[in-house]
Amino acid sequence: ADNKSLPPLTYLQSLRLAVRVNPMDLESAYQFARLAESLGVYSAAAAGYRYCIQLNNYVNPSGAFPAEYYRPLALNLMNMKDYRQSRTVLEQVRSFGIFDVMMEALTAVSAKQNGADDESRTIFDSIKSNGNKILAGQLQAKDFQLQDYAWFYAFVQDSNEDMLTWATKAYDADNNSVTAAAFLAYALVKNGQIDLAKPVLSKIGTATQTAAIA
């Protein structure tokens, strides 16, 4: 029988067993973490993503930064209100020489949740400072980094004007990206430019969460 037809908790247990039987089964570990997260079992999800990071580093010691594991780990730690671990994970990411806006923002929120207001403010200020350098042409940014800033101002800082600035910049950098188009549509809606948002949504549909919200 297909494991996915099983009750969620039973399927979760089967994925855990699959990893215990084959500790090198990265896909089962990843699916375990994702399912635990969807069920709101944040501690199990965090443990799953942490295992994915460790296994990925073992299998691909010189591989690229595995954002698909680190970002949900940070989100689950934030949901657990575990700022100490959030900060530890952020330092790991920074050791890659990477400034990941989403990781920085999630850690800043976690700091604020735990009463570390000064630390939270410092991280938020660094995000904004880094963004200003990009806008001023002092730093180069990849397409996904522009999208990260659109996400930041849409869902963390809730600044309509800044969101539109970054969403437009992200879309101009890659107008074939569904993610960039979704942020642009959402930013246009939030700024009252419904007529401009409609053709963008007609093009991409509502497959992404951001587009669905728009």
mmCIF file of C-alpha atoms in Angstrom:
data_model
loop_
_atom_site.group_PDB
_atom_site.id
_atom_site.type_symbol
_atom_site.label_atom_id
_atom_site.label_comp_id
_atom_site.label_asym_id
_atom_site.label_seq_id
_atom_site.Cartn_x
_atom_site.Cartn_y
_atom_site.Cartn_z
ATOM 1 C CA ALA A 1 0.000 0.000 0.000
ATOM 2 C CA ASP A 2 1.057 3.594 -0.600
ATOM 3 C CA ASN A 3 2.373 5.028 2.665
ATOM 4 C CA LYS A 4 0.812 8.383 1.782
ATOM 5 C CA SER A 5 -2.648 6.822 2.149
ATOM 6 C CA LEU A 6 -1.879 6.036 5.796
ATOM 7 C CA PRO A 7 -2.968 8.306 8.672
ATOM 8 C CA PRO A 8 -0.431 11.160 9.022
ATOM 9 C CA LEU A 9 1.037 9.984 12.330
ATOM 10 C CA THR A 10 1.409 6.432 11.030
ATOM 11 C CA TYR A 11 3.087 7.743 7.883
ATOM 12 C CA LEU A 12 5.361 9.875 10.067
ATOM 13 C CA GLN A 13 6.368 6.793 12.038
ATOM 14 C CA SER A 14 7.023 4.856 8.825
ATOM 15 C CA LEU A 15 9.319 7.620 7.573
ATOM 16 C CA ARG A 16 11.185 7.631 10.870
ATOM 17 C CA LEU A 17 11.580 3.862 10.630
ATOM 18 C CA ALA A 18 12.840 4.184 7.054
ATOM 19 C CA VAL A 19 15.609 6.498 8.241
ATOM 20 C CA ARG A 20 16.513 4.197 11.142
ATOM 21 C CA VAL A 21 16.756 1.270 8.711
ATOM 22 C CA ASN A 22 18.779 3.328 6.224
ATOM 23 C CA PRO A 23 20.455 6.325 7.903
ATOM 24 C CA MET A 24 21.624 7.537 4.477
ATOM 25 C CA ASP A 25 18.032 7.935 3.226
ATOM 26 C CA LEU A 26 18.007 11.721 2.869
ATOM 27 C CA GLU A 27 14.677 11.827 1.036
ATOM 28 C CA SER A 28 12.832 9.984 3.821
ATOM 29 C CA ALA A 29 14.427 12.259 6.417
ATOM 30 C CA TYR A 30 13.321 15.301 4.459
ATOM 31 C CA GLN A 31 9.774 14.006 4.058
ATOM 32 C CA PHE A 32 9.680 13.202 7.780
ATOM 33 C CA ALA A 33 10.667 16.786 8.631
ATOM 34 C CA ARG A 34 8.128 18.292 6.221
ATOM 35 C CA LEU A 35 5.287 16.118 7.481
ATOM 36 C CA ALA A 36 6.131 16.803 11.137
ATOM 37 C CA GLU A 37 6.134 20.517 10.341
ATOM 38 C CA SER A 38 2.734 20.300 8.630
ATOM 39 C CA LEU A 39 1.377 18.526 11.726
ATOM 40 C CA GLY A 40 2.736 21.244 14.003
ATOM 41 C CA VAL A 41 5.210 18.909 15.693
ATOM 42 C CA TYR A 42 7.910 21.547 15.523
ATOM 43 C CA SER A 43 10.519 19.850 17.724
ATOM 44 C CA ALA A 44 10.413 16.694 15.586
ATOM 45 C CA ALA A 45 10.498 18.784 12.424
ATOM 46 C CA ALA A 46 13.512 20.739 13.654
ATOM 47 C CA ALA A 47 15.290 17.503 14.531
ATOM 48 C CA GLY A 48 14.482 16.165 11.069
ATOM 49 C CA TYR A 49 15.818 19.209 9.233
ATOM 50 C CA ARG A 50 18.929 19.221 11.427
ATOM 51 C CA TYR A 51 19.541 15.595 10.492
ATOM 52 C CA CYS A 52 19.096 16.487 6.809
ATOM 53 C CA ILE A 53 21.755 19.186 7.176
ATOM 54 C CA GLN A 54 24.182 16.802 8.877
ATOM 55 C CA LEU A 55 23.623 14.057 6.316
ATOM 56 C CA ASN A 56 23.833 16.467 3.392
ATOM 57 C CA ASN A 57 27.110 17.861 4.732
ATOM 58 C CA TYR A 58 28.445 14.312 5.029
ATOM 59 C CA VAL A 59 27.377 13.311 1.521
ATOM 60 C CA ASN A 60 28.260 16.659 -0.096
ATOM 61 C CA PRO A 61 31.009 18.174 2.079
ATOM 62 C CA SER A 62 31.821 20.843 -0.515
ATOM 63 C CA GLY A 63 28.264 21.361 -1.721
ATOM 64 C CA ALA A 64 26.330 24.619 -1.941
ATOM 65 C CA PHE A 65 24.435 26.113 0.988
ATOM 66 C CA PRO A 66 21.358 23.855 1.488
ATOM 67 C CA ALA A 67 18.729 26.547 2.025
ATOM 68 C CA GLU A 68 15.922 23.991 1.657
ATOM 69 C CA TYR A 69 16.966 22.532 5.033
ATOM 70 C CA TYR A 70 18.242 25.565 6.903
ATOM 71 C CA ARG A 71 15.285 27.845 6.227
ATOM 72 C CA PRO A 72 12.556 25.485 7.512
ATOM 73 C CA LEU A 73 14.803 24.624 10.454
ATOM 74 C CA ALA A 74 14.906 28.317 11.353
ATOM 75 C CA LEU A 75 11.131 28.585 10.936
ATOM 76 C CA ASN A 76 10.483 25.637 13.246
ATOM 77 C CA LEU A 77 12.914 26.961 15.848
ATOM 78 C CA MET A 78 11.081 30.273 15.704
ATOM 79 C CA ASN A 79 7.769 28.459 16.205
ATOM 80 C CA MET A 80 9.355 26.726 19.203
ATOM 81 C CA LYS A 81 10.511 30.148 20.478
ATOM 82 C CA ASP A 82 13.994 28.692 20.828
ATOM 83 C CA TYR A 83 16.140 31.762 20.248
ATOM 84 C CA ARG A 84 19.352 30.144 21.496
ATOM 85 C CA GLN A 85 19.210 27.480 18.801
ATOM 86 C CA SER A 86 17.983 30.003 16.224
ATOM 87 C CA ARG A 87 21.078 32.100 16.835
ATOM 88 C CA THR A 88 23.346 29.042 16.620
ATOM 89 C CA VAL A 89 21.858 28.045 13.269
ATOM 90 C CA LEU A 90 22.179 31.602 11.957
ATOM 91 C CA GLU A 91 25.877 31.621 12.852
ATOM 92 C CA GLN A 92 26.274 28.367 10.924
ATOM 93 C CA VAL A 93 24.723 29.990 7.871
ATOM 94 C CA ARG A 94 26.889 33.081 8.202
ATOM 95 C CA SER A 95 29.942 30.808 8.310
ATOM 96 C CA PHE A 96 29.139 29.915 4.690
ATOM 97 C CA GLY A 97 29.818 33.569 3.877
ATOM 98 C CA ILE A 98 26.129 33.987 3.076
ATOM 99 C CA PHE A 99 23.744 36.738 4.116
ATOM 100 C CA ASP A 100 20.382 34.982 3.921
ATOM 101 C CA VAL A 101 17.580 37.493 4.449
ATOM 102 C CA MET A 102 15.037 34.871 5.456
ATOM 103 C CA MET A 103 17.353 33.260 8.004
ATOM 104 C CA GLU A 104 18.283 36.659 9.421
ATOM 105 C CA ALA A 105 14.637 37.745 9.657
ATOM 106 C CA LEU A 106 13.407 34.543 11.311
ATOM 107 C CA THR A 107 16.173 34.829 13.902
ATOM 108 C CA ALA A 108 15.299 38.473 14.528
ATOM 109 C CA VAL A 109 11.661 37.532 15.121
ATOM 110 C CA SER A 110 12.767 34.726 17.446
ATOM 111 C CA ALA A 111 14.928 37.189 19.376
ATOM 112 C CA LYS A 112 11.995 39.560 19.780
ATOM 113 C CA GLN A 113 9.749 36.716 20.962
ATOM 114 C CA ASN A 114 12.272 35.984 23.703
ATOM 115 C CA GLY A 115 12.660 39.571 24.845
ATOM 116 C CA ALA A 116 16.057 40.117 23.210
ATOM 117 C CA ASP A 117 14.865 43.386 21.663
ATOM 118 C CA ASP A 118 18.334 44.881 21.151
ATOM 119 C CA GLU A 119 19.532 41.782 19.312
ATOM 120 C CA SER A 120 16.368 41.721 17.220
ATOM 121 C CA ARG A 121 16.797 45.380 16.302
ATOM 122 C CA THR A 122 20.441 44.846 15.368
ATOM 123 C CA ILE A 123 19.581 42.014 12.985
ATOM 124 C CA PHE A 124 16.705 43.931 11.400
ATOM 125 C CA ASP A 125 18.962 46.953 10.947
ATOM 126 C CA SER A 126 21.571 44.800 9.210
ATOM 127 C CA ILE A 127 18.915 43.454 6.830
ATOM 128 C CA LYS A 128 17.821 46.956 5.920
ATOM 129 C CA SER A 129 21.404 48.207 5.619
ATOM 130 C CA ASN A 130 22.286 45.349 3.302
ATOM 131 C CA GLY A 131 19.176 46.096 1.237
ATOM 132 C CA ASN A 132 20.044 49.787 0.944
ATOM 133 C CA LYS A 133 23.474 48.851 -0.397
ATOM 134 C CA ILE A 134 21.846 46.664 -3.034
ATOM 135 C CA LEU A 135 19.477 49.446 -4.071
ATOM 136 C CA ALA A 136 22.412 51.880 -4.229
ATOM 137 C CA GLY A 137 24.350 49.509 -6.488
ATOM 138 C CA GLN A 138 27.047 48.925 -3.879
ATOM 139 C CA LEU A 139 26.255 45.212 -3.605
ATOM 140 C CA GLN A 140 25.299 42.725 -6.271
ATOM 141 C CA ALA A 141 22.271 40.532 -5.578
ATOM 142 C CA LYS A 142 21.030 37.366 -7.212
ATOM 143 C CA ASP A 143 17.434 36.985 -8.334
ATOM 144 C CA PHE A 144 16.413 34.915 -5.307
ATOM 145 C CA GLN A 145 17.894 37.503 -2.949
ATOM 146 C CA LEU A 146 15.711 40.199 -4.491
ATOM 147 C CA GLN A 147 12.719 37.924 -3.982
ATOM 148 C CA ASP A 148 13.777 37.412 -0.360
ATOM 149 C CA TYR A 149 13.619 41.155 0.209
ATOM 150 C CA ALA A 150 10.171 41.281 -1.379
ATOM 151 C CA TRP A 151 9.127 38.524 1.063
ATOM 152 C CA PHE A 152 10.715 40.397 3.982
ATOM 153 C CA TYR A 153 8.808 43.615 3.377
ATOM 154 C CA ALA A 154 5.607 41.758 2.538
ATOM 155 C CA PHE A 155 5.379 39.405 5.499
ATOM 156 C CA VAL A 156 7.857 40.541 8.158
ATOM 157 C CA GLN A 157 8.044 44.334 8.033
ATOM 158 C CA ASP A 158 4.691 44.870 6.286
ATOM 159 C CA SER A 159 5.835 47.941 4.359
ATOM 160 C CA ASN A 160 3.754 48.358 1.203
ATOM 161 C CA GLU A 161 6.068 50.881 -0.443
ATOM 162 C CA ASP A 162 9.251 48.905 0.185
ATOM 163 C CA MET A 163 7.496 45.698 -0.834
ATOM 164 C CA LEU A 164 6.582 47.188 -4.202
ATOM 165 C CA THR A 165 10.129 48.462 -4.709
ATOM 166 C CA TRP A 166 11.662 45.049 -4.124
ATOM 167 C CA ALA A 167 8.938 43.070 -5.897
ATOM 168 C CA THR A 168 9.360 45.251 -8.988
ATOM 169 C CA LYS A 169 13.134 44.833 -8.848
ATOM 170 C CA ALA A 170 12.791 41.051 -8.465
ATOM 171 C CA TYR A 171 10.349 40.832 -11.364
ATOM 172 C CA ASP A 172 12.526 42.994 -13.603
ATOM 173 C CA ALA A 173 15.455 40.681 -12.849
ATOM 174 C CA ASP A 174 13.479 37.555 -13.826
ATOM 175 C CA ASN A 175 10.033 38.083 -15.311
ATOM 176 C CA ASN A 176 9.728 34.345 -15.963
ATOM 177 C CA SER A 177 9.830 33.562 -12.243
ATOM 178 C CA VAL A 178 6.415 32.627 -10.851
ATOM 179 C CA THR A 179 7.634 33.559 -7.372
ATOM 180 C CA ALA A 180 8.754 37.037 -8.464
ATOM 181 C CA ALA A 181 5.496 37.571 -10.362
ATOM 182 C CA ALA A 182 3.479 36.497 -7.317
ATOM 183 C CA PHE A 183 5.265 39.007 -5.105
ATOM 184 C CA LEU A 184 4.706 41.719 -7.688
ATOM 185 C CA ALA A 185 0.984 40.941 -7.902
ATOM 186 C CA TYR A 186 0.672 40.943 -4.112
ATOM 187 C CA ALA A 187 2.603 44.213 -3.832
ATOM 188 C CA LEU A 188 0.416 45.837 -6.494
ATOM 189 C CA VAL A 189 -2.740 44.738 -4.672
ATOM 190 C CA LYS A 190 -1.437 46.013 -1.342
ATOM 191 C CA ASN A 191 -0.645 49.353 -2.978
ATOM 192 C CA GLY A 192 -4.116 49.641 -4.501
ATOM 193 C CA GLN A 193 -3.029 48.986 -8.089
ATOM 194 C CA ILE A 194 -5.555 46.243 -8.744
ATOM 195 C CA ASP A 195 -5.765 46.757 -12.514
ATOM 196 C CA LEU A 196 -2.016 46.203 -12.861
ATOM 197 C CA ALA A 197 -2.122 43.122 -10.648
ATOM 198 C CA LYS A 198 -4.864 41.362 -12.629
ATOM 199 C CA PRO A 199 -2.852 40.545 -15.776
ATOM 200 C CA VAL A 200 0.034 39.277 -13.657
ATOM 201 C CA LEU A 201 -2.291 36.936 -11.757
ATOM 202 C CA SER A 202 -3.947 35.847 -14.998
ATOM 203 C CA LYS A 203 -0.527 34.823 -16.264
ATOM 204 C CA ILE A 204 0.615 32.820 -13.218
ATOM 205 C CA GLY A 205 -2.640 31.697 -11.588
ATOM 206 C CA THR A 206 -2.814 31.056 -7.854
ATOM 207 C CA ALA A 207 -0.506 28.072 -7.510
ATOM 208 C CA THR A 208 1.779 29.861 -5.049
ATOM 209 C CA GLN A 209 0.620 30.959 -1.601
ATOM 210 C CA THR A 210 1.528 34.595 -2.252
ATOM 211 C CA ALA A 211 -0.453 34.668 -5.505
ATOM 212 C CA ALA A 212 -3.412 33.023 -3.773
ATOM 213 C CA ILE A 213 -3.360 35.717 -1.086
ATOM 214 C CA ALA A 214 -3.209 38.418 -3.768
#
